[in-house]
PDB file of C-alpha atoms in Angstrom:
ATOM      1  CA  MET A  44     158.213  87.430 100.675  1.00 45.00           C
ATOM      2  CA  ASN A  45     154.733  85.974 100.721  1.00 46.00           C
ATOM      3  CA  LEU A  46     152.411  86.295  97.790  1.00 50.00           C
ATOM      4  CA  ILE A  47     149.618  87.111 100.214  1.00 51.00           C
ATOM      5  CA  PRO A  48     150.788  88.928 103.361  1.00 51.00           C
ATOM      6  CA  TRP A  49     148.327  87.189 105.680  1.00 50.00           C
ATOM      7  CA  LYS A  50     147.685  83.561 106.421  1.00 52.00           C
ATOM      8  CA  ARG A  51     144.509  82.046 107.628  1.00 51.00           C
ATOM      9  CA  HIS A  52     144.778  78.790 109.531  1.00 50.00           C
ATOM     10  CA  ARG A  53     142.162  76.065 109.463  1.00 48.00           C
ATOM     11  CA  ASP A  54     141.764  76.100 113.255  1.00 47.00           C
ATOM     12  CA  GLU A  55     140.821  79.784 113.375  1.00 48.00           C
ATOM     13  CA  VAL A  56     137.196  80.763 113.701  1.00 44.00           C
ATOM     14  CA  PRO A  57     136.174  82.442 110.444  1.00 48.00           C
ATOM     15  CA  VAL A  58     135.239  86.094 110.642  1.00 46.00           C
ATOM     16  CA  ARG A  59     131.666  86.789 109.621  1.00 45.00           C
ATOM     17  CA  TYR A  60     131.329  89.715 107.259  1.00 43.00           C
ATOM     18  CA  ARG A  61     128.163  91.626 108.012  1.00 46.00           C
ATOM     19  CA  ASP A  62     124.788  90.060 107.305  1.00 51.00           C
ATOM     20  CA  SER A  63     124.818  86.918 105.140  1.00 53.00           C
ATOM     21  CA  SER A  64     121.951  88.357 103.103  1.00 64.00           C
ATOM     22  CA  ASP A  65     124.313  91.052 101.775  1.00 71.00           C
ATOM     23  CA  PRO A  66     125.410  89.737  98.344  1.00 75.00           C
ATOM     24  CA  PHE A  67     128.788  91.489  98.521  1.00 77.00           C
ATOM     25  CA  ALA A  68     129.539  89.957 101.920  1.00 75.00           C
ATOM     26  CA  VAL A  69     128.641  86.512 100.611  1.00 74.00           C
ATOM     27  CA  MET A  70     130.836  87.052  97.544  1.00 80.00           C
ATOM     28  CA  HIS A  71     133.693  88.191  99.803  1.00 80.00           C
ATOM     29  CA  GLN A  72     133.374  85.026 101.899  1.00 76.00           C
ATOM     30  CA  GLN A  73     133.312  82.814  98.807  1.00 77.00           C
ATOM     31  CA  MET A  74     136.409  84.507  97.376  1.00 82.00           C
ATOM     32  CA  ASP A  75     138.211  84.081 100.715  1.00 78.00           C
ATOM     33  CA  ARG A  76     137.343  80.373 100.726  1.00 74.00           C
ATOM     34  CA  LEU A  77     138.542  79.986  97.146  1.00 75.00           C
ATOM     35  CA  PHE A  78     141.906  81.638  97.880  1.00 73.00           C
ATOM     36  CA  ASP A  79     142.276  79.688 101.143  1.00 71.00           C
ATOM     37  CA  ALA A  80     141.645  76.420  99.334  1.00 67.00           C
ATOM     38  CA  PHE A  81     144.126  77.302  96.591  1.00 66.00           C
ATOM     39  CA  PHE A  82     146.989  78.434  98.829  1.00 66.00           C
ATOM     40  CA  HIS A  83     146.563  75.709 101.465  1.00 60.00           C
ATOM     41  CA  GLU A  84     145.565  72.719  99.346  1.00 57.00           C
ATOM     42  CA  GLY A  85     146.723  73.624  95.851  1.00 55.00           C
ATOM     43  CA  TRP A  86     144.532  73.992  92.804  1.00 53.00           C
ATOM     44  CA  PRO A  87     141.349  71.950  93.231  1.00 50.00           C
ATOM     45  CA  THR A  88     140.771  69.201  90.669  1.00 52.00           C
ATOM     46  CA  GLU A  89     137.127  70.217  90.548  1.00 50.00           C
ATOM     47  CA  PRO A  90     135.889  73.756  91.162  1.00 52.00           C
ATOM     48  CA  PRO A  91     134.081  74.176  94.490  1.00 45.00           C
ATOM     49  CA  TYR A  92     131.112  75.676  92.692  1.00 48.00           C
ATOM     50  CA  SER A  93     130.715  72.760  90.289  1.00 54.00           C
ATOM     51  CA  ASN A  94     127.275  71.287  89.917  1.00 57.00           C
ATOM     52  CA  PRO A  95     127.110  67.504  89.491  1.00 57.00           C
ATOM     53  CA  SER A  96     123.906  67.826  87.464  1.00 65.00           C
ATOM     54  CA  LEU A  97     125.632  69.947  84.774  1.00 75.00           C
ATOM     55  CA  PRO A  98     126.357  67.862  81.685  1.00 83.00           C
ATOM     56  CA  SER A  99     129.922  67.331  80.525  1.00 87.00           C
ATOM     57  CA  VAL A 100     130.427  69.251  77.291  1.00 90.00           C
ATOM     58  CA  GLU A 101     132.972  69.001  74.491  1.00 92.00           C
ATOM     59  CA  VAL A 102     133.337  71.795  71.921  1.00 93.00           C
ATOM     60  CA  SER A 103     135.331  71.268  68.728  1.00 92.00           C
ATOM     61  CA  GLU A 104     135.873  73.388  65.647  1.00 91.00           C
ATOM     62  CA  THR A 105     136.761  72.524  62.059  1.00 91.00           C
ATOM     63  CA  ASP A 106     137.078  74.671  58.939  1.00 88.00           C
ATOM     64  CA  THR A 107     133.385  74.173  58.189  1.00 92.00           C
ATOM     65  CA  ALA A 108     131.555  73.909  61.545  1.00 94.00           C
ATOM     66  CA  VAL A 109     131.539  74.098  65.324  1.00 94.00           C
ATOM     67  CA  THR A 110     130.355  70.945  67.080  1.00 95.00           C
ATOM     68  CA  VAL A 111     129.115  70.770  70.662  1.00 95.00           C
ATOM     69  CA  SER A 112     128.587  67.380  72.320  1.00 95.00           C
ATOM     70  CA  ALA A 113     126.929  67.042  75.718  1.00 93.00           C
ATOM     71  CA  GLU A 114     126.615  63.898  77.828  1.00 92.00           C
ATOM     72  CA  LEU A 115     123.004  63.567  78.995  1.00 89.00           C
ATOM     73  CA  PRO A 116     122.620  59.965  80.189  1.00 86.00           C
ATOM     74  CA  GLY A 117     119.171  58.872  81.283  1.00 81.00           C
ATOM     75  CA  MET A 118     117.445  61.818  79.630  1.00 86.00           C
ATOM     76  CA  GLU A 119     114.957  61.934  76.788  1.00 88.00           C
ATOM     77  CA  GLU A 120     114.763  64.379  73.883  1.00 90.00           C
ATOM     78  CA  LYS A 121     111.540  65.908  75.217  1.00 91.00           C
ATOM     79  CA  ASP A 122     113.346  66.985  78.416  1.00 89.00           C
ATOM     80  CA  ILE A 123     116.076  68.952  76.585  1.00 92.00           C
ATOM     81  CA  ASP A 124     115.864  72.498  75.194  1.00 93.00           C
ATOM     82  CA  VAL A 125     118.567  73.847  72.854  1.00 95.00           C
ATOM     83  CA  ARG A 126     118.692  77.496  71.759  1.00 94.00           C
ATOM     84  CA  ILE A 127     121.175  79.794  70.042  1.00 93.00           C
ATOM     85  CA  ASP A 128     120.864  83.501  70.725  1.00 89.00           C
ATOM     86  CA  GLN A 129     123.518  85.665  69.089  1.00 84.00           C
ATOM     87  CA  ASN A 130     126.805  83.934  70.035  1.00 87.00           C
ATOM     88  CA  LEU A 131     125.495  81.936  72.980  1.00 90.00           C
ATOM     89  CA  LEU A 132     124.319  78.320  72.931  1.00 92.00           C
ATOM     90  CA  THR A 133     121.951  77.479  75.783  1.00 91.00           C
ATOM     91  CA  LEU A 134     121.341  73.898  76.891  1.00 92.00           C
ATOM     92  CA  LYS A 135     118.510  73.430  79.368  1.00 91.00           C
ATOM     93  CA  GLY A 136     117.118  70.210  80.655  1.00 89.00           C
ATOM     94  CA  GLU A 137     115.462  68.344  83.425  1.00 85.00           C
ATOM     95  CA  LYS A 138     116.059  64.777  84.447  1.00 78.00           C
ATOM     96  CA  ARG A 139     112.798  63.597  85.906  1.00 71.00           C
ATOM     97  CA  GLU A 140     112.395  61.183  88.769  1.00 64.00           C
ATOM     98  CA  GLU A 141     111.289  57.690  87.860  1.00 61.00           C
ATOM     99  CA  THR A 142     108.269  56.355  89.726  1.00 59.00           C
ATOM    100  CA  GLU A 143     108.886  52.675  90.295  1.00 60.00           C
ATOM    101  CA  SER A 144     108.872  50.621  93.474  1.00 57.00           C
ATOM    102  CA  LYS A 145     112.241  49.514  94.778  1.00 62.00           C
ATOM    103  CA  ASN A 146     110.877  46.899  97.259  1.00 71.00           C
ATOM    104  CA  GLY A 147     112.377  48.559 100.319  1.00 68.00           C
ATOM    105  CA  GLY A 148     115.548  49.649  98.523  1.00 70.00           C
ATOM    106  CA  TRP A 149     116.847  53.084  97.642  1.00 64.00           C
ATOM    107  CA  THR A 150     118.282  54.900  94.679  1.00 64.00           C
ATOM    108  CA  GLU A 151     121.368  57.111  94.407  1.00 62.00           C
ATOM    109  CA  ARG A 152     120.455  58.553  91.023  1.00 65.00           C
ATOM    110  CA  ARG A 153     120.559  62.311  90.630  1.00 64.00           C
ATOM    111  CA  TYR A 154     117.585  64.215  89.361  1.00 72.00           C
ATOM    112  CA  GLY A 155     117.179  67.887  88.682  1.00 77.00           C
ATOM    113  CA  ARG A 156     117.487  70.739  86.238  1.00 83.00           C
ATOM    114  CA  PHE A 157     120.488  72.196  84.498  1.00 84.00           C
ATOM    115  CA  ASP A 158     121.129  75.326  82.478  1.00 86.00           C
ATOM    116  CA  ARG A 159     124.431  75.429  80.588  1.00 88.00           C
ATOM    117  CA  LEU A 160     125.610  78.452  78.558  1.00 89.00           C
ATOM    118  CA  ILE A 161     128.324  77.934  75.939  1.00 90.00           C
ATOM    119  CA  PRO A 162     129.894  80.919  74.123  1.00 90.00           C
ATOM    120  CA  LEU A 163     130.237  80.486  70.367  1.00 90.00           C
ATOM    121  CA  PRO A 164     132.603  82.205  67.924  1.00 88.00           C
ATOM    122  CA  ASP A 165     131.447  84.755  65.348  1.00 87.00           C
ATOM    123  CA  GLY A 166     130.624  83.723  61.797  1.00 88.00           C
ATOM    124  CA  LEU A 167     128.237  80.809  62.408  1.00 91.00           C
ATOM    125  CA  LYS A 168     124.967  80.060  60.628  1.00 92.00           C
ATOM    126  CA  ALA A 169     122.755  79.496  63.671  1.00 92.00           C
ATOM    127  CA  ASP A 170     119.640  79.040  61.518  1.00 92.00           C
ATOM    128  CA  GLU A 171     121.239  75.939  59.923  1.00 94.00           C
ATOM    129  CA  ALA A 172     122.254  74.261  63.198  1.00 94.00           C
ATOM    130  CA  LYS A 173     121.331  70.594  63.614  1.00 95.00           C
ATOM    131  CA  ALA A 174     120.985  68.626  66.847  1.00 95.00           C
ATOM    132  CA  VAL A 175     120.999  64.830  67.140  1.00 94.00           C
ATOM    133  CA  PHE A 176     120.365  62.925  70.382  1.00 93.00           C
ATOM    134  CA  ARG A 177     121.704  59.369  70.368  1.00 93.00           C
ATOM    135  CA  LYS A 178     122.495  56.983  73.235  1.00 91.00           C
ATOM    136  CA  GLY A 179     122.558  59.730  75.867  1.00 90.00           C
ATOM    137  CA  VAL A 180     124.782  62.120  73.889  1.00 93.00           C
ATOM    138  CA  LEU A 181     123.448  65.327  72.346  1.00 94.00           C
ATOM    139  CA  ARG A 182     125.484  66.468  69.337  1.00 96.00           C
ATOM    140  CA  ILE A 183     124.898  69.954  67.917  1.00 96.00           C
ATOM    141  CA  GLU A 184     126.598  70.988  64.687  1.00 96.00           C
ATOM    142  CA  ILE A 185     126.582  74.649  63.676  1.00 95.00           C
ATOM    143  CA  PRO A 186     127.997  75.366  60.201  1.00 94.00           C
ATOM    144  CA  LYS A 187     130.316  78.284  59.595  1.00 91.00           C
ATOM    145  CA  ASP A 188     129.371  81.025  57.164  1.00 86.00           C
ATOM    146  CA  PRO A 189     131.821  80.645  54.234  1.00 79.00           C
ATOM    147  CA  GLU A 190     131.570  84.351  53.393  1.00 75.00           C
ATOM    148  CA  GLN A 191     132.723  85.363  56.854  1.00 71.00           C
ATOM    149  CA  ARG A 192     135.344  82.628  56.893  1.00 57.00           C
ATOM    150  CA  GLU A 193     136.897  83.876  53.656  1.00 56.00           C
ATOM    151  CA  GLY A 194     136.701  87.474  54.864  1.00 55.00           C
ATOM    152  CA  ALA A 195     139.472  86.943  57.401  1.00 59.00           C
ATOM    153  CA  ARG A 196     142.967  87.217  56.037  1.00 66.00           C
ATOM    154  CA  ARG A 197     146.430  87.447  57.462  1.00 71.00           C
ATOM    155  CA  ILE A 198     148.103  90.858  57.460  1.00 76.00           C
ATOM    156  CA  ASP A 199     151.873  90.838  57.230  1.00 79.00           C
ATOM    157  CA  ILE A 200     153.785  93.118  59.568  1.00 83.00           C
ATOM    158  CA  GLN A 201     156.537  95.232  58.062  1.00 83.00           C
ATOM    159  CA  VAL A 202     159.562  96.265  60.047  1.00 85.00           C
ATOM    160  CA  GLU A 203     160.940  99.758  59.406  1.00 79.00           C
TER     161      GLU A 203
END
């Protein structure tokens, strides 16, 4: 028994679903490609929709704070915007193109904008968040609210 009753082969001509300006048709095609890639090639090591200009992010949590670190090599503080709105941390930035002569050479550096949204847990003091940018790494520390932290308690389950 197959998990999916139909198989699509790589040598088949793909069926075009209606007009490509129809957002549902485009979504249908993208989902088909995702499932085809998964069932024919296995789970991709990198999602097909990944954006190379998105910064790598690490989120960690302790008893007292949540820390978010983002790799932003080659950027300056003035090109980065950090905001917290409710339980969502937004990192926006733009890596600008350098204007220097390469004497007939070329550059393979990537330039562009990014917009990264990171969900945050409840119980943080967003107004006390601190951000430090050092050696291409942005580190944001958001302290936890001790009142909300102490408010959570374990409830034992009784068996009858």
